[in-house]
Short mmCIF file of C-alpha atoms and ligand atoms in Angstrom, two decimals:
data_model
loop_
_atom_site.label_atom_id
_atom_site.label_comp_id
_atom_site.label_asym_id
_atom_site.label_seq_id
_atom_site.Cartn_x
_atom_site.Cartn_y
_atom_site.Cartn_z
CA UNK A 1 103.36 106.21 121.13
CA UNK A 2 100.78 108.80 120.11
CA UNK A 3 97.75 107.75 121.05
CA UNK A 4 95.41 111.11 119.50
CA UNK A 5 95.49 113.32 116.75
CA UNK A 6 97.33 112.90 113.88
CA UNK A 7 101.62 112.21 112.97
CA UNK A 8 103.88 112.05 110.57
CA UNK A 9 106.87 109.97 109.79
CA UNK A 10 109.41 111.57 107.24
CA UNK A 11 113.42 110.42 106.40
CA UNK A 12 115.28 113.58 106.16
CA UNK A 13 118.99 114.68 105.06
CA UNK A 14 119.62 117.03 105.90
CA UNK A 15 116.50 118.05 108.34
CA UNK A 16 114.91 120.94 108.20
CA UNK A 17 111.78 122.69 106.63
CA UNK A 18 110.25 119.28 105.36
CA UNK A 19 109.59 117.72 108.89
CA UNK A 20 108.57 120.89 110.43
CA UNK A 21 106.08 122.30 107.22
CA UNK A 22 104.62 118.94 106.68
CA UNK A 23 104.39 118.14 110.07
CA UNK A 24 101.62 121.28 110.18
CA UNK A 25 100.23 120.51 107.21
CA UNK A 26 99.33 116.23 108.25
CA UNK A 27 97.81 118.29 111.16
CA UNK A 28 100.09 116.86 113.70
CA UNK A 29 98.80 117.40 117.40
CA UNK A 30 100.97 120.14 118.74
CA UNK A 31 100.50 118.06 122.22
CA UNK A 32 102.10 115.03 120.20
CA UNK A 33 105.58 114.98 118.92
CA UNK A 34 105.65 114.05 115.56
CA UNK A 35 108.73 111.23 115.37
CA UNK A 36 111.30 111.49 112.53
CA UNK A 37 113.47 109.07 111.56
CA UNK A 38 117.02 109.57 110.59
CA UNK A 39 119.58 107.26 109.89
CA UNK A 40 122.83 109.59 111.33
CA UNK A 41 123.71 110.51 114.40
CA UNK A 42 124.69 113.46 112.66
CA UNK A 43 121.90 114.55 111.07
CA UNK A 44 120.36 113.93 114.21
CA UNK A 45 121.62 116.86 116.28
CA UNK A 46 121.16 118.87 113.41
CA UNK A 47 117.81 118.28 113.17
CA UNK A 48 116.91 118.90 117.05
CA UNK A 49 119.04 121.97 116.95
CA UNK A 50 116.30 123.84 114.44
CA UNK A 51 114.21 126.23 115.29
CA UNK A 52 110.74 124.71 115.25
CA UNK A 53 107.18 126.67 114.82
CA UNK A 54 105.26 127.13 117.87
CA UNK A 55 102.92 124.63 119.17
CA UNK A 56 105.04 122.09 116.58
CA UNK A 57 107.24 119.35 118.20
CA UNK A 58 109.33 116.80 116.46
CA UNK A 59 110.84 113.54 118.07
CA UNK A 60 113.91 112.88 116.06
CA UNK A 61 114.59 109.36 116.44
CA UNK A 62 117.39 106.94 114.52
CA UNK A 63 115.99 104.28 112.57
CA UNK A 64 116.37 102.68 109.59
CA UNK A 65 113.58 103.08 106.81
CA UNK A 66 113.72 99.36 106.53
CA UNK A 67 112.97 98.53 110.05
CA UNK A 68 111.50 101.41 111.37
CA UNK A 69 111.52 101.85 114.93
CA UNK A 70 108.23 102.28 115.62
CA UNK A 71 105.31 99.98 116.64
CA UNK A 72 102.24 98.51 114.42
CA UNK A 73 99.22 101.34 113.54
CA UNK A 74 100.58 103.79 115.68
CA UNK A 75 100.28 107.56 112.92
CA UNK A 76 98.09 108.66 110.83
CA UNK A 77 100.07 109.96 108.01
CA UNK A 78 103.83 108.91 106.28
CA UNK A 79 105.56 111.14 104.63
CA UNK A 80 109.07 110.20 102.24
CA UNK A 81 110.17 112.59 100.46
CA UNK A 82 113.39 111.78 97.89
CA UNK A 83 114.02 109.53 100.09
CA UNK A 84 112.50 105.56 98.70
CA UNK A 85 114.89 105.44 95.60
CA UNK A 86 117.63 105.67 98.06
CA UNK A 87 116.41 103.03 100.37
CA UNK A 88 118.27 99.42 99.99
CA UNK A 89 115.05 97.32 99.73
CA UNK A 90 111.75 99.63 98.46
CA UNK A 91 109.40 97.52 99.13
CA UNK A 92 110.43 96.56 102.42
CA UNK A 93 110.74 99.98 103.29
CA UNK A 94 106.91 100.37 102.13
CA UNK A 95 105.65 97.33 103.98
CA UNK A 96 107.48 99.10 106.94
CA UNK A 97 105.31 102.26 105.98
CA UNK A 98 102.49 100.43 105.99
CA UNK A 99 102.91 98.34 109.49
CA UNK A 100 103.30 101.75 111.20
CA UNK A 101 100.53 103.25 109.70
CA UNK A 102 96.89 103.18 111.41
CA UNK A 103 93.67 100.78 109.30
CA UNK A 104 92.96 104.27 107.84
CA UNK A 105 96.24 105.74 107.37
CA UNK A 106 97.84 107.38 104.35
CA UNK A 107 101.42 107.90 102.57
CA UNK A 108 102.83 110.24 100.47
CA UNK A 109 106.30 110.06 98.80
CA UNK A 110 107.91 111.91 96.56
CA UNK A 111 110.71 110.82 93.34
CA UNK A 112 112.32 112.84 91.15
CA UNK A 113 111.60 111.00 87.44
CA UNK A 114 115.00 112.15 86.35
CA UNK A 115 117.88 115.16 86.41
CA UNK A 116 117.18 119.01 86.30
CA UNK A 117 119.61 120.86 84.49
CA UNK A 118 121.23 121.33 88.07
CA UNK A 119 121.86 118.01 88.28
CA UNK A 120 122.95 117.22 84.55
CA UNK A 121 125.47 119.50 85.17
CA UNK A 122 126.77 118.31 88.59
CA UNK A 123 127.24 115.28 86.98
CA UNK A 124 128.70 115.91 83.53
CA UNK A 125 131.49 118.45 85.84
CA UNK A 126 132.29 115.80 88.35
CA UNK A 127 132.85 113.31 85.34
CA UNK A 128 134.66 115.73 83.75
CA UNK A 129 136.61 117.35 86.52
CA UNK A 130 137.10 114.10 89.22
CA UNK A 131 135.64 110.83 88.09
CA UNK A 132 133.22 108.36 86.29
CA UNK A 133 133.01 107.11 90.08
CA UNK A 134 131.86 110.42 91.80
CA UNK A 135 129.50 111.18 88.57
CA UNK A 136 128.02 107.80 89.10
CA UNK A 137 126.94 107.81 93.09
CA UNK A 138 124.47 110.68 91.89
CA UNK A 139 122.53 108.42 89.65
CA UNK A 140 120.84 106.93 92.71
CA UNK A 141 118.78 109.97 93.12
CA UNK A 142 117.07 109.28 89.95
CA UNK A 143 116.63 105.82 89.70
CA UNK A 144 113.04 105.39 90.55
CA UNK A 145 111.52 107.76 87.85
CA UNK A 146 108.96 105.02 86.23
CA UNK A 147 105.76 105.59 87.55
CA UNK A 148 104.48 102.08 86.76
CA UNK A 149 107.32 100.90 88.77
CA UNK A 150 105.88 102.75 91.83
CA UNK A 151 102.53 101.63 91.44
CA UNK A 152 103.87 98.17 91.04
CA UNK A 153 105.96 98.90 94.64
CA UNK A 154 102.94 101.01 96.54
CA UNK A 155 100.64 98.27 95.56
CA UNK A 156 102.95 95.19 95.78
CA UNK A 157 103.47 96.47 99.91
CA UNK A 158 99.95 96.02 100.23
CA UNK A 159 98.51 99.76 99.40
CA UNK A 160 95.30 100.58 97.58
CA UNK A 161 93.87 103.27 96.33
CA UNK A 162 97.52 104.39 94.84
CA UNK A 163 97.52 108.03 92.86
CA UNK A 164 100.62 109.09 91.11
CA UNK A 165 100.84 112.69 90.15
CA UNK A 166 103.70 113.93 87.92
CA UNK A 167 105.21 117.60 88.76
CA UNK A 168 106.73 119.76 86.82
CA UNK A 169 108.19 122.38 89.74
CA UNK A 170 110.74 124.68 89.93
CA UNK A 171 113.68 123.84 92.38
CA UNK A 172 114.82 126.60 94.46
CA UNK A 173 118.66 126.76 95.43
CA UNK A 174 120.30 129.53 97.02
CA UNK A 175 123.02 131.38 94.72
CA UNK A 176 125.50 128.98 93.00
CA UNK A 177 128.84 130.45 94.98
CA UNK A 178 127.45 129.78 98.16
CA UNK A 179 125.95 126.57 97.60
CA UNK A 180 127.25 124.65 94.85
CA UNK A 181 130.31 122.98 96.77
CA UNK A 182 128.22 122.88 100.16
CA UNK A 183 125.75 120.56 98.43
CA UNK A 184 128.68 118.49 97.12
CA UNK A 185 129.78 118.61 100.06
CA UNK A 186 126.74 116.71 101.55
CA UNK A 187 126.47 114.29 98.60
CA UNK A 188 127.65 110.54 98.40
CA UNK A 189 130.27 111.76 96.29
CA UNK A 190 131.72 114.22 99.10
CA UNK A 191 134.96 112.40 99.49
CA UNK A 192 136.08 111.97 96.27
CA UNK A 193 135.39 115.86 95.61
CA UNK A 194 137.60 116.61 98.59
CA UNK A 195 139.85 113.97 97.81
CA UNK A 196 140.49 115.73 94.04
CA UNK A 197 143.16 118.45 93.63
CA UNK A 198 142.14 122.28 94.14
CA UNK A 199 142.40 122.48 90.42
CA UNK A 200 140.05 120.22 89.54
CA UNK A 201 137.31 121.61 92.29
CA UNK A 202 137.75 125.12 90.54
CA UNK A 203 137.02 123.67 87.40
CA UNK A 204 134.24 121.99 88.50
CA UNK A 205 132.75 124.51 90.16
CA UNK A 206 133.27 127.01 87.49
CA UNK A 207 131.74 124.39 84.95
CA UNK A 208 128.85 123.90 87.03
CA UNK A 209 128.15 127.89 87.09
CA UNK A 210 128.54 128.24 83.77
CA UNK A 211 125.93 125.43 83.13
CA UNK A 212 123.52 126.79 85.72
CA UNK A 213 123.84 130.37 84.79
CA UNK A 214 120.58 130.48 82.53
CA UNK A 215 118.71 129.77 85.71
CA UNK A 216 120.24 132.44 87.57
CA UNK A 217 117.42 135.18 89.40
CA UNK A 218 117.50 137.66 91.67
CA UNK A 219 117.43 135.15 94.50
CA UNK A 220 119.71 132.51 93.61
CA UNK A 221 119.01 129.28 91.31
CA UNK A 222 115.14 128.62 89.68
CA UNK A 223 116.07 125.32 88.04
CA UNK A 224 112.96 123.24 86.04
CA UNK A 225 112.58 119.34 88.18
CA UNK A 226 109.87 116.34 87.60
CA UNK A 227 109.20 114.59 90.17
CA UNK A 228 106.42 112.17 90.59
CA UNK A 229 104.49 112.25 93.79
CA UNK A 230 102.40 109.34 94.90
CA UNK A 231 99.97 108.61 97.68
CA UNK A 232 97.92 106.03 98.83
CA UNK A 233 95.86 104.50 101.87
CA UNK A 234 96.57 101.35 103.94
C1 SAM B 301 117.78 112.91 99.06
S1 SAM B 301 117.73 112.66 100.77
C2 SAM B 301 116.10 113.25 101.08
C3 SAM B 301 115.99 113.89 102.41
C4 SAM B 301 114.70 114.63 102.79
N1 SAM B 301 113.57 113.74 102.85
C5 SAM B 301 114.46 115.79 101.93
O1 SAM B 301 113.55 115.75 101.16
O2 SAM B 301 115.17 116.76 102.09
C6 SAM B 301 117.64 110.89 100.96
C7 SAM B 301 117.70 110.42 102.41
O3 SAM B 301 117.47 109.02 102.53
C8 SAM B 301 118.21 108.58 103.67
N2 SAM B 301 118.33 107.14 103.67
C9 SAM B 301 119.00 106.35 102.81
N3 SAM B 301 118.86 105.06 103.18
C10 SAM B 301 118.07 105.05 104.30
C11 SAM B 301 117.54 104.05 105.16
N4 SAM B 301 117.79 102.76 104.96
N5 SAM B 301 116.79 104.43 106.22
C12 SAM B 301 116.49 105.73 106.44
N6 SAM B 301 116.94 106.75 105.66
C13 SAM B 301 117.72 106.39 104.61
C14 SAM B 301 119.55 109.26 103.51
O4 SAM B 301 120.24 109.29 104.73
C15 SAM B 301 119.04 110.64 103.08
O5 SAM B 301 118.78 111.39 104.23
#
């Protein structure tokens, strides 16, 4: 367990810049690995396979959010970013959080308060194009927008000192033809997509471009998200 300096904990699907960027921002010790934890194999080995900065290391571990894997007081810093809405018992998962989390430690997590235009149109294609089902398993990702219902959670687990800022940010994506069935592809939804006929997948798809198109640039997709970001100390 790290013992000096300072860690993060973040849940991450699929890994990458998160960990490693705010890993070097929480001013993780280079000497100390800074554990993750992820709840797929999977995701796992995709996560230790990325190229890290130097002087940064990250401990990928498997763990669930709800009983976290690691011992009482032992980081600094927890980071969750899109992550709590997902998680089958919220304030379990923050009382988890908290037990990890040093007498002076500090969380930050991250909801979305509802869909971008990205995400309207994923789902109004998929309902469209596949099912009411697959439309439906992407309503999860927005189900924590209330910001009274955070504080309520944060504070409810035991936090104080609980500050909830509401973004408006731009979500970057990379150009719509390489990314828009990739991301179904890693969505709750991924089976029925591949389960529907190649018919229906074009259509999608060419629905989804067509929706997305006024947010076009030069270097892919600048879509408009809210997302309400909250942090507090033990
Ligand atoms: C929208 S992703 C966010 C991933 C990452 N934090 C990011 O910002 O890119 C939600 C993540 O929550 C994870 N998740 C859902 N339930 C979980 C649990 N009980 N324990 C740990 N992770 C969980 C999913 O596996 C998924 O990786």
């Amino acid at each position: 367990m790290p013992h000096c300096g300072q860690a993060s904990v973040c849940s991450t699907w699929p890994p990458g810049p998160v960990s490693s960027r705010d890993s070097r921002r929480a001013g993780s010790h280079p000497e100390v690995p800074s554990p993750a934890s992820i709840l797929t194999r999977a995701w796992l080995e995709v996560g230790r396979g990325l190229p890290l900065p130097p002087g940064l290391t990250i401990d990928w571990r498997r763990g669930s959010a709800i009983a976290l894997p690691f011992d009482e007081g032992g980081f600094d810093v927890v980071l969750c970013q899109q992550g709590l809405q997902f998680f089958p018992d919220r304030l379990q998962a923050l009382r988890e959080m908290r037990r990890v989390l040093a007498p002076a430690g500090r969380v930050a997590l991250s909801a979305w308060t509802g869909p971008s235009p990205y995400f309207v149109a994923q789902r109004q294609g998929l309902e469209r194009h596949v099912s009411v089902e697959a439309a439906s398993t992407g309503l999860a990702a927005f189900s924590l927008g209330d910001a009274d219902e955070l504080r309520g959670l944060l504070q409810g687990a035991g936090f104080r000192d609980v500050v909830i800022q509401h973004v408006r940010m731009t979500l970057r994506l990379p150009p719509p033809e390489d990314f828009l069935l990739r991301h179904l592809s890693a969505l709750p939804m991924a089976a029925l997509v591949a389960a529907a006929s190649e018919e229906a997948r074009a259509a999608l798809i060419a629905h989804m471009k067509e929706a997305t198109s006024p947010y076009v640039d030069g270097y892919g997709l600048a879509v408009p998200q809210e997302v309400n970001v909250a942090t507090a100390r033990v």
